[in-house]
Amino acid sequence: MPSPLFADRPAQPPEPGAVDALISQTRRLRGEVDAVRRDTAAHDDDPQQRWQRALCDLAMHQLDDLGAQFGQLRDGAPAVTPEDADPADLAPEEDDLVFDDSFTSDAGAAYGEAPAPTGSLLTRVGSAEWNLLTDEVSWSEELFQIFGRSRERGPMSLDELPTMVLAEDQPRLQAMVTDCLIDGKPIDGEFRIVRTDAAVRTVHMTGEPVLDADGCTASMWAVLRDVSELRRSERAVRESRDSLEHSRRVERTERRVAVELQEAVLPPWRGSLRFAHDGPAPLDVAGHYLPAASTDLIGGDWYDALTLPSGDALLTVGDLTGHGVAATSSMAMLLGALRGMAVAGIRPGALMGHLNQLLESSGQPALGSAMCCRYDPVAQTLAWAQAGHPAPLLFRGGTGRPLSRPEGVLLGATPRVAYEETETRLHPGDVLVLHTDGLTRTAGAFGDEAGLARLLTLAPRFAQARDAQECLRSVLEEFGEDAREDDACLMVVRVGP
């Protein structure tokens, strides 16, 4: 009774964690099919055994293609199947292969077997035999379909076959046929044909010579498989892999540039910075940058502190939307402008207005939040303005609270807007925490109220800290291991006696 070679079922994509197991399973199955093939090698004079061996070769080719595609999945290349490709072209599954002692090849129509079921892979597999003694040629019905040749025109001889083959592939076909007929070598190769409807198809051909009693070549048989969709899928996979690798190289380059630009712009000092010594309450400052959970998300966060020509101190933190080179370059532009205007003596409220106008008119539209503080060490006052930014946290006497924010919208949100400025008097021993919202907003959390509450609970530890760096370490111990959705900047300012 006839046995199907491949069942007609759609291919299912493997689960990512099972790719290695599927590769092992494919290799084991290939070995089993190869064993069946070797068992048929002792019966070259039996046409049924010969066709069974040919179809074993076909199955092994299919399994090799399947193993190659699984290898691409394991190596990280996307599995690409063209929309017009039949999934059965891509690979068989283990229980799709069935052989028994009563096997009759569906592809061997020349021997009178039943046609392959509609939609089966075997409708894309044909068989042929060329008898060199009688010049008889036998083609299966499937082979006529593959070549787009009508049955009435009859099968093609070996001399006619190259006329349907692309010119650049004709030498390959002729070499395979010559090696088979003269040297007795098996045929195993591919060539492209141009069908009568002008469609170009890729055909894989396997076959062997049949010898007569004197050891001379009497005929040549072959199994031909239309592998056009499979090869198209493989090309798509290669192109996708190349495109993916190019994208990865671009991403790595952009990230390196963003990191280098960020490192060049952020303050060069590390640890504590002591300045504003002109008054009775100088400042001790410590800053830190905290990356996002994904190291690819290099954003536009900044922090800075410097002494101004008047003896006042500039304290600022900010955050621009976006990530990568665009965000860091915009951040560098804003921070440079902010430093320049602060050195020129522009007050925080007016300075925020200028930054808003600069960002709104820049060629890279973005939104940003920022806070600019100007500390007078003689009067011990902090004048500050903000643009949609979290207020500074003031810790005094073992408790903490956010300062009341003056009015101020996000930078770049609307043109020609005024920013309010407010003033707060500081005392020796006070601690200010300035941060971007990425510090208190953690992955999966709604809002940042919980993070703010956690920050305020550090007040007793700040009261016992000896300097700003010790306060900073307390914050990092509390928040440093959090899986942040965004990067963050943190600056701790301690007012000294």
Coordinates of C-alpha atoms in Angstrom, one line a residue:
M1 CA 0.0 0.0 0.0
P2 CA 1.3 3.5 -0.7
S3 CA 2.7 5.5 2.2
P4 CA 3.0 9.3 2.2
L5 CA 6.4 10.8 2.5
F6 CA 5.3 14.1 4.1
A7 CA 2.0 14.9 5.6
D8 CA 0.3 18.1 4.6
R9 CA 0.5 20.3 7.6
P10 CA 1.6 23.9 8.2
A11 CA 5.0 24.5 9.7
Q12 CA 4.9 25.8 13.3
P13 CA 7.7 28.1 14.6
P14 CA 9.7 26.4 17.3
E15 CA 9.7 27.8 20.9
P16 CA 12.9 29.8 21.5
G17 CA 13.9 27.5 24.4
A18 CA 13.5 24.4 22.3
V19 CA 15.7 25.2 19.4
D20 CA 18.7 23.2 20.6
A21 CA 16.4 20.2 21.2
L22 CA 14.9 20.5 17.8
I23 CA 18.3 20.6 16.2
S24 CA 19.2 17.4 18.1
Q25 CA 16.0 15.8 17.0
T26 CA 16.5 16.7 13.4
R27 CA 20.0 15.2 13.4
R28 CA 18.7 12.0 15.0
L29 CA 16.0 11.7 12.4
R30 CA 18.4 12.3 9.6
G31 CA 20.5 9.4 10.8
E32 CA 17.4 7.2 10.8
V33 CA 16.5 8.2 7.3
D34 CA 20.1 7.6 6.2
A35 CA 19.9 4.1 7.6
V36 CA 16.8 3.4 5.6
R37 CA 18.6 4.7 2.5
R38 CA 21.6 2.4 3.1
D39 CA 19.3 -0.6 3.4
T40 CA 18.0 0.1 -0.1
A41 CA 21.4 0.4 -1.7
A42 CA 21.7 -3.4 -2.1
H43 CA 18.7 -3.4 -4.5
D44 CA 19.7 -1.2 -7.3
D45 CA 17.9 -3.5 -9.8
D46 CA 14.6 -3.0 -8.1
P47 CA 12.8 0.2 -9.3
Q48 CA 10.8 0.6 -6.1
Q49 CA 13.9 0.4 -3.9
R50 CA 15.6 2.8 -6.2
W51 CA 12.9 5.4 -5.9
Q52 CA 12.6 4.8 -2.2
R53 CA 16.3 5.5 -1.9
A54 CA 15.8 8.7 -4.0
L55 CA 13.1 9.9 -1.7
C56 CA 15.3 9.2 1.3
D57 CA 17.9 11.5 -0.3
L58 CA 15.1 14.0 -0.7
A59 CA 14.1 13.7 3.0
M60 CA 17.8 14.1 4.0
H61 CA 18.0 17.3 2.0
Q62 CA 14.8 18.6 3.7
L63 CA 16.3 17.7 7.1
D64 CA 19.5 19.5 6.2
D65 CA 17.6 22.6 5.3
L66 CA 15.6 22.4 8.5
G67 CA 18.7 22.0 10.6
A68 CA 20.3 25.0 8.9
Q69 CA 17.2 27.2 9.6
F70 CA 17.1 26.1 13.2
G71 CA 20.8 27.0 13.4
Q72 CA 19.9 30.5 12.2
L73 CA 17.3 30.8 14.9
R74 CA 19.7 29.7 17.5
D75 CA 22.3 32.2 16.3
G76 CA 19.8 35.0 16.6
A77 CA 18.7 35.5 13.0
P78 CA 15.0 36.0 12.5
A79 CA 13.0 33.2 10.9
V80 CA 11.7 34.6 7.6
T81 CA 9.1 32.9 5.4
P82 CA 7.9 34.8 2.3
E83 CA 4.2 35.4 2.3
D84 CA 3.8 33.5 -0.9
A85 CA 5.8 30.5 0.3
D86 CA 4.1 27.3 1.3
P87 CA 5.4 26.3 4.8
A88 CA 5.7 22.7 3.7
D89 CA 8.5 23.8 1.4
L90 CA 10.6 24.9 4.4
A91 CA 11.0 21.7 6.4
P92 CA 9.3 18.4 7.3
E93 CA 8.5 17.3 10.9
E94 CA 9.6 14.1 12.4
D95 CA 6.3 12.2 12.1
D96 CA 5.8 13.4 8.5
L97 CA 8.3 10.8 7.3
V98 CA 6.8 7.3 6.8
F99 CA 8.4 4.3 5.1
D100 CA 7.4 0.7 5.0
D101 CA 8.2 -2.5 3.0
S102 CA 5.2 -1.9 0.7
F103 CA 6.4 1.6 -0.2
T104 CA 5.3 2.9 -3.6
S105 CA 6.7 6.3 -4.7
D106 CA 4.1 9.0 -5.3
A107 CA 6.8 10.7 -7.4
G108 CA 7.3 7.7 -9.7
A109 CA 4.4 8.2 -12.1
A110 CA 6.6 6.5 -14.7
Y111 CA 6.0 3.2 -12.8
G112 CA 2.2 3.7 -12.6
E113 CA 1.9 4.8 -9.0
A114 CA -1.0 6.9 -7.7
P115 CA -0.6 10.7 -7.8
A116 CA 0.4 12.7 -4.8
P117 CA -2.5 14.1 -2.7
T118 CA -3.4 17.7 -3.4
G119 CA -1.3 20.2 -1.5
S120 CA 1.3 17.6 -0.5
L121 CA 5.0 18.5 -0.7
L122 CA 5.2 15.7 -3.4
T123 CA 3.2 17.9 -5.8
R124 CA 6.5 19.9 -6.0
V125 CA 8.6 16.7 -6.5
G126 CA 8.9 15.0 -9.9
S127 CA 10.7 12.1 -11.3
A128 CA 12.3 11.2 -14.6
E129 CA 14.1 8.4 -16.4
W130 CA 16.1 8.7 -19.6
N131 CA 16.8 5.3 -21.3
L132 CA 20.0 5.6 -23.3
L133 CA 19.4 2.4 -25.3
T134 CA 15.9 3.1 -26.5
D135 CA 15.8 6.9 -26.3
E136 CA 12.6 6.6 -24.2
V137 CA 11.9 9.3 -21.7
S138 CA 9.5 9.0 -18.7
W139 CA 8.4 12.0 -16.7
S140 CA 6.0 12.0 -13.8
E141 CA 3.0 14.3 -13.9
E142 CA 4.5 16.4 -11.2
L143 CA 7.6 17.1 -13.3
F144 CA 5.4 18.5 -16.1
Q145 CA 3.9 20.9 -13.5
I146 CA 7.3 21.9 -12.2
F147 CA 8.5 22.8 -15.7
G148 CA 5.2 24.3 -16.7
R149 CA 5.2 22.0 -19.7
S150 CA 2.0 20.6 -21.1
R151 CA 1.6 16.8 -21.2
E152 CA 0.8 16.9 -24.9
R153 CA 4.3 18.2 -25.7
G154 CA 5.7 15.2 -24.0
P155 CA 8.9 14.9 -21.8
M156 CA 12.2 16.5 -22.7
S157 CA 15.3 14.5 -23.7
L158 CA 18.6 15.2 -22.1
D159 CA 19.6 17.2 -25.1
E160 CA 16.5 19.4 -24.9
L161 CA 16.6 19.9 -21.1
P162 CA 19.2 22.7 -21.2
T163 CA 17.0 24.8 -23.4
M164 CA 14.8 25.6 -20.4
V165 CA 17.8 26.3 -18.1
L166 CA 19.2 29.8 -17.5
A167 CA 22.3 30.3 -19.6
E168 CA 24.6 30.8 -16.6
D169 CA 23.4 27.5 -15.1
Q170 CA 23.6 25.4 -18.3
P171 CA 27.3 24.4 -17.7
R172 CA 26.5 23.2 -14.2
L173 CA 23.7 20.9 -15.5
Q174 CA 25.8 19.6 -18.4
A175 CA 28.6 18.8 -16.1
M176 CA 26.3 16.9 -13.7
V177 CA 24.8 14.9 -16.6
T178 CA 28.2 14.2 -18.2
D179 CA 29.7 13.0 -14.9
C180 CA 26.7 10.7 -14.3
L181 CA 26.6 9.1 -17.8
I182 CA 30.4 8.8 -18.3
D183 CA 31.9 8.5 -14.9
G184 CA 28.9 6.9 -13.1
K185 CA 28.8 9.7 -10.5
P186 CA 25.5 10.5 -8.7
I187 CA 23.8 13.7 -9.5
D188 CA 23.2 16.2 -6.8
G189 CA 22.9 19.9 -7.7
E190 CA 20.6 22.8 -8.5
F191 CA 19.9 24.9 -11.5
R192 CA 17.3 27.5 -12.5
I193 CA 14.7 27.0 -15.3
V194 CA 12.6 29.5 -17.2
R195 CA 9.1 28.0 -17.5
T196 CA 6.9 28.5 -20.5
D197 CA 5.0 31.1 -18.5
A198 CA 8.3 33.0 -18.1
A199 CA 8.5 32.2 -14.4
V200 CA 12.0 31.4 -13.1
R201 CA 12.1 28.4 -10.7
T202 CA 15.0 26.8 -8.8
V203 CA 15.2 23.0 -9.2
H204 CA 17.2 20.6 -7.1
M205 CA 18.1 17.4 -9.0
T206 CA 19.3 14.1 -7.5
G207 CA 19.9 10.9 -9.5
E208 CA 22.1 8.1 -10.5
P209 CA 23.0 6.0 -13.6
V210 CA 21.5 2.6 -14.0
L211 CA 24.0 0.0 -15.3
D212 CA 23.3 -3.0 -17.5
A213 CA 24.7 -6.5 -17.1
D214 CA 28.0 -5.4 -18.7
G215 CA 28.4 -2.5 -16.4
C216 CA 27.6 0.1 -19.0
T217 CA 25.2 3.0 -18.4
A218 CA 21.8 2.0 -19.7
S219 CA 19.7 4.8 -18.3
M220 CA 19.7 7.7 -15.9
W221 CA 17.0 8.4 -13.4
A222 CA 16.5 11.5 -11.3
V223 CA 14.2 13.1 -8.7
L224 CA 13.7 16.9 -9.2
R225 CA 12.4 19.1 -6.5
D226 CA 11.2 22.7 -6.9
V227 CA 13.1 24.6 -4.1
S228 CA 12.3 28.1 -5.3
E229 CA 10.4 29.2 -2.2
L230 CA 12.9 27.6 0.1
R231 CA 15.8 29.4 -1.5
R232 CA 13.8 32.6 -1.5
S233 CA 13.3 32.1 2.3
E234 CA 17.0 31.5 2.8
R235 CA 17.8 34.7 0.9
A236 CA 15.4 36.6 3.0
V237 CA 16.9 35.2 6.2
R238 CA 20.4 36.1 5.0
E239 CA 19.3 39.6 4.1
S240 CA 17.5 40.0 7.4
R241 CA 20.6 38.8 9.3
D242 CA 22.8 41.2 7.4
S243 CA 20.3 44.0 8.1
L244 CA 20.0 43.1 11.7
E245 CA 23.8 43.0 12.1
H246 CA 24.1 46.4 10.4
S247 CA 21.4 47.8 12.8
R248 CA 23.3 46.4 15.7
R249 CA 26.6 48.0 14.5
V250 CA 24.8 51.3 14.1
E251 CA 23.2 51.0 17.6
R252 CA 26.6 50.2 19.2
T253 CA 28.2 53.1 17.4
E254 CA 25.4 55.5 18.4
R255 CA 25.5 54.3 22.0
R256 CA 29.3 54.8 22.2
V257 CA 29.0 58.3 20.8
A258 CA 26.2 59.1 23.3
V259 CA 28.2 57.8 26.2
E260 CA 31.3 59.7 25.2
L261 CA 29.3 62.9 24.7
Q262 CA 27.6 62.5 28.0
E263 CA 30.9 61.9 29.8
A264 CA 32.4 65.0 28.1
V265 CA 29.5 67.2 29.2
L266 CA 28.7 66.1 32.7
P267 CA 30.9 67.6 35.5
P268 CA 34.5 66.3 35.5
W269 CA 34.6 66.1 39.3
R270 CA 33.9 62.9 41.1
G271 CA 33.2 62.5 44.8
S272 CA 32.6 65.7 46.8
L273 CA 33.0 69.2 45.6
R274 CA 33.5 71.9 48.2
F275 CA 32.9 75.5 47.0
A276 CA 31.2 78.8 47.7
H277 CA 33.6 79.6 50.5
D278 CA 32.9 83.4 50.5
G279 CA 30.3 83.1 53.2
P280 CA 29.8 81.4 56.6
A281 CA 28.0 78.4 55.0
P282 CA 29.9 77.0 52.0
L283 CA 28.5 74.0 50.1
D284 CA 29.6 70.4 49.9
V285 CA 28.3 68.8 46.7
A286 CA 28.3 65.2 45.5
G287 CA 26.7 64.0 42.2
H288 CA 26.0 60.7 40.5
Y289 CA 24.6 59.4 37.2
L290 CA 22.4 56.2 37.4
P291 CA 21.9 54.3 34.2
A292 CA 18.5 52.7 33.2
A293 CA 17.9 49.0 33.5
S294 CA 18.6 48.8 29.7
T295 CA 22.1 50.1 29.1
D296 CA 21.0 51.2 25.6
L297 CA 18.8 53.9 27.0
I298 CA 21.4 56.7 27.3
G299 CA 19.3 59.8 27.9
G300 CA 19.5 63.5 28.2
D301 CA 19.8 63.8 32.0
W302 CA 22.3 66.2 33.5
Y303 CA 23.6 67.6 36.8
D304 CA 26.1 70.4 37.4
A305 CA 27.5 72.7 40.1
L306 CA 30.0 75.5 39.7
T307 CA 31.1 78.8 41.2
L308 CA 30.0 81.9 39.4
P309 CA 32.1 85.1 39.0
S310 CA 30.0 86.8 41.7
G311 CA 30.9 84.1 44.2
D312 CA 27.5 82.6 44.1
A313 CA 27.1 78.9 43.3
L314 CA 25.1 77.4 40.4
L315 CA 23.2 74.1 41.0
T316 CA 21.2 72.5 38.2
V317 CA 19.7 69.2 37.2
G318 CA 17.6 68.4 34.1
D319 CA 16.2 65.8 31.9
L320 CA 15.4 65.9 28.1
T321 CA 13.0 63.4 26.5
G322 CA 14.4 60.7 24.2
H323 CA 17.6 58.6 24.2
G324 CA 20.7 58.3 22.2
V325 CA 22.8 60.8 20.4
A326 CA 19.9 63.2 19.7
A327 CA 19.1 63.4 23.4
T328 CA 22.7 63.8 24.6
S329 CA 23.5 66.4 22.0
S330 CA 20.5 68.5 22.9
M331 CA 21.4 68.1 26.5
A332 CA 24.9 69.3 25.8
M333 CA 23.5 72.3 24.0
L334 CA 21.1 73.3 26.8
L335 CA 23.7 72.7 29.6
G336 CA 26.3 74.8 27.7
A337 CA 23.8 77.6 27.2
L338 CA 22.7 77.4 30.9
R339 CA 26.3 77.6 32.1
G340 CA 27.0 80.6 29.9
M341 CA 23.9 82.5 30.9
A342 CA 24.5 81.8 34.6
V343 CA 28.1 83.1 34.3
A344 CA 26.7 86.2 32.7
G345 CA 24.6 86.8 35.8
I346 CA 21.1 85.9 34.4
R347 CA 18.8 85.0 37.2
P348 CA 17.2 81.5 37.4
G349 CA 13.7 82.5 36.3
A350 CA 14.8 84.4 33.2
L351 CA 17.4 81.8 32.5
M352 CA 14.6 79.1 32.3
G353 CA 12.7 81.4 29.8
H354 CA 15.8 81.6 27.6
L355 CA 16.3 77.8 27.7
N356 CA 12.7 77.3 26.7
Q357 CA 13.0 79.6 23.7
L358 CA 16.3 77.9 22.7
L359 CA 14.8 74.4 22.9
E360 CA 11.5 75.5 21.1
S361 CA 13.5 77.0 18.2
S362 CA 16.1 74.2 17.9
G363 CA 16.1 71.8 14.9
Q364 CA 15.5 68.8 17.3
P365 CA 12.1 69.2 18.8
A366 CA 12.0 67.8 22.3
L367 CA 10.6 68.4 25.8
G368 CA 12.7 68.8 28.9
S369 CA 12.4 69.4 32.6
A370 CA 15.0 71.4 34.4
M371 CA 15.8 73.1 37.7
C372 CA 18.3 76.0 38.1
C373 CA 19.4 77.2 41.6
R374 CA 21.6 80.1 42.6
Y375 CA 23.0 80.0 46.1
D376 CA 24.3 83.1 47.8
P377 CA 26.8 81.9 50.5
V378 CA 26.8 85.3 52.2
A379 CA 23.0 85.6 52.6
Q380 CA 22.7 81.9 52.7
T381 CA 19.7 82.0 50.4
L382 CA 18.8 79.7 47.5
A383 CA 17.0 81.4 44.6
W384 CA 15.6 78.9 42.1
A385 CA 13.2 78.2 39.2
Q386 CA 12.0 75.1 37.6
A387 CA 10.5 73.9 34.3
G388 CA 8.2 70.9 35.0
H389 CA 10.8 69.4 37.3
P390 CA 10.6 67.7 40.7
A391 CA 11.2 70.2 43.5
P392 CA 14.4 70.0 45.6
L393 CA 14.0 68.1 48.8
L394 CA 15.2 69.9 52.0
F395 CA 16.3 67.8 54.9
R396 CA 16.7 69.6 58.2
G397 CA 16.8 68.4 61.8
G398 CA 16.1 64.7 60.9
T399 CA 13.1 65.4 58.7
G400 CA 12.6 66.1 55.0
R401 CA 10.1 67.8 52.8
P402 CA 9.9 69.0 49.1
L403 CA 10.2 72.8 48.7
S404 CA 7.1 74.6 47.3
R405 CA 7.6 74.9 43.6
P406 CA 7.3 78.1 41.7
E407 CA 5.2 78.0 38.4
G408 CA 7.0 76.7 35.4
V409 CA 6.0 74.5 32.4
L410 CA 8.2 72.0 30.6
L411 CA 10.9 73.4 28.3
G412 CA 9.9 73.3 24.7
A413 CA 6.1 72.9 25.5
T414 CA 5.0 76.4 24.6
P415 CA 6.8 79.6 23.4
R416 CA 7.2 82.9 25.2
V417 CA 6.3 81.7 28.7
A418 CA 7.4 83.3 32.0
Y419 CA 9.0 81.2 34.8
E420 CA 8.5 82.2 38.4
E421 CA 11.5 82.4 40.8
T422 CA 11.4 81.7 44.5
E423 CA 13.9 82.0 47.3
T424 CA 14.6 79.8 50.3
R425 CA 16.9 80.5 53.2
L426 CA 19.2 77.6 54.1
H427 CA 20.8 76.8 57.5
P428 CA 24.2 75.2 58.3
G429 CA 23.7 71.4 58.3
D430 CA 20.8 71.5 55.8
V431 CA 20.9 68.9 53.0
L432 CA 19.3 69.4 49.6
V433 CA 18.6 66.5 47.2
L434 CA 18.2 67.5 43.6
H435 CA 17.3 64.7 41.2
T436 CA 15.6 63.8 37.9
D437 CA 12.4 61.8 37.9
G438 CA 14.1 58.6 36.8
L439 CA 15.4 58.2 40.3
T440 CA 12.0 57.8 42.0
R441 CA 10.0 56.2 39.1
T442 CA 10.8 52.5 39.0
A443 CA 9.7 49.9 36.5
G444 CA 6.2 48.7 37.0
A445 CA 5.3 51.4 39.5
F446 CA 2.5 53.9 39.0
G447 CA 3.7 57.5 39.6
D448 CA 6.7 58.4 41.8
E449 CA 5.0 59.0 45.1
A450 CA 6.4 55.8 46.6
G451 CA 9.9 56.7 45.5
L452 CA 9.6 60.1 47.0
A453 CA 8.4 58.7 50.3
R454 CA 11.5 56.4 50.3
L455 CA 13.7 59.3 49.8
L456 CA 12.2 61.3 52.7
T457 CA 12.7 58.3 55.0
L458 CA 16.5 58.9 54.7
A459 CA 16.3 62.1 56.7
P460 CA 17.7 60.5 60.0
R461 CA 20.7 59.1 58.1
F462 CA 21.4 62.5 56.4
A463 CA 21.3 64.1 59.9
Q464 CA 24.1 61.8 61.0
A465 CA 26.2 62.0 57.8
R466 CA 29.5 63.7 57.9
D467 CA 29.4 65.1 54.4
A468 CA 27.5 65.1 51.1
Q469 CA 29.3 62.0 49.8
E470 CA 28.0 60.0 52.7
C471 CA 24.5 61.2 52.1
L472 CA 24.9 60.2 48.4
R473 CA 25.9 56.7 49.4
S474 CA 22.8 56.4 51.5
V475 CA 20.6 57.3 48.5
L476 CA 22.5 54.8 46.2
E477 CA 22.1 52.1 48.8
E478 CA 18.4 52.7 48.7
F479 CA 17.9 53.2 45.0
G480 CA 21.0 52.0 43.3
E481 CA 19.7 48.4 42.6
D482 CA 16.3 49.5 41.4
A483 CA 15.3 48.4 37.8
R484 CA 14.7 51.9 36.4
E485 CA 12.8 52.5 33.2
D486 CA 14.9 55.6 32.6
D487 CA 18.3 56.9 33.6
A488 CA 18.6 59.4 36.4
C489 CA 20.9 62.1 37.8
L490 CA 21.3 62.8 41.5
M491 CA 23.0 65.6 43.3
V492 CA 23.3 66.0 47.1
V493 CA 24.2 69.4 48.5
R494 CA 25.1 69.8 52.2
V495 CA 25.4 73.3 53.7
G496 CA 28.4 73.5 55.9
P497 CA 29.0 75.6 59.0

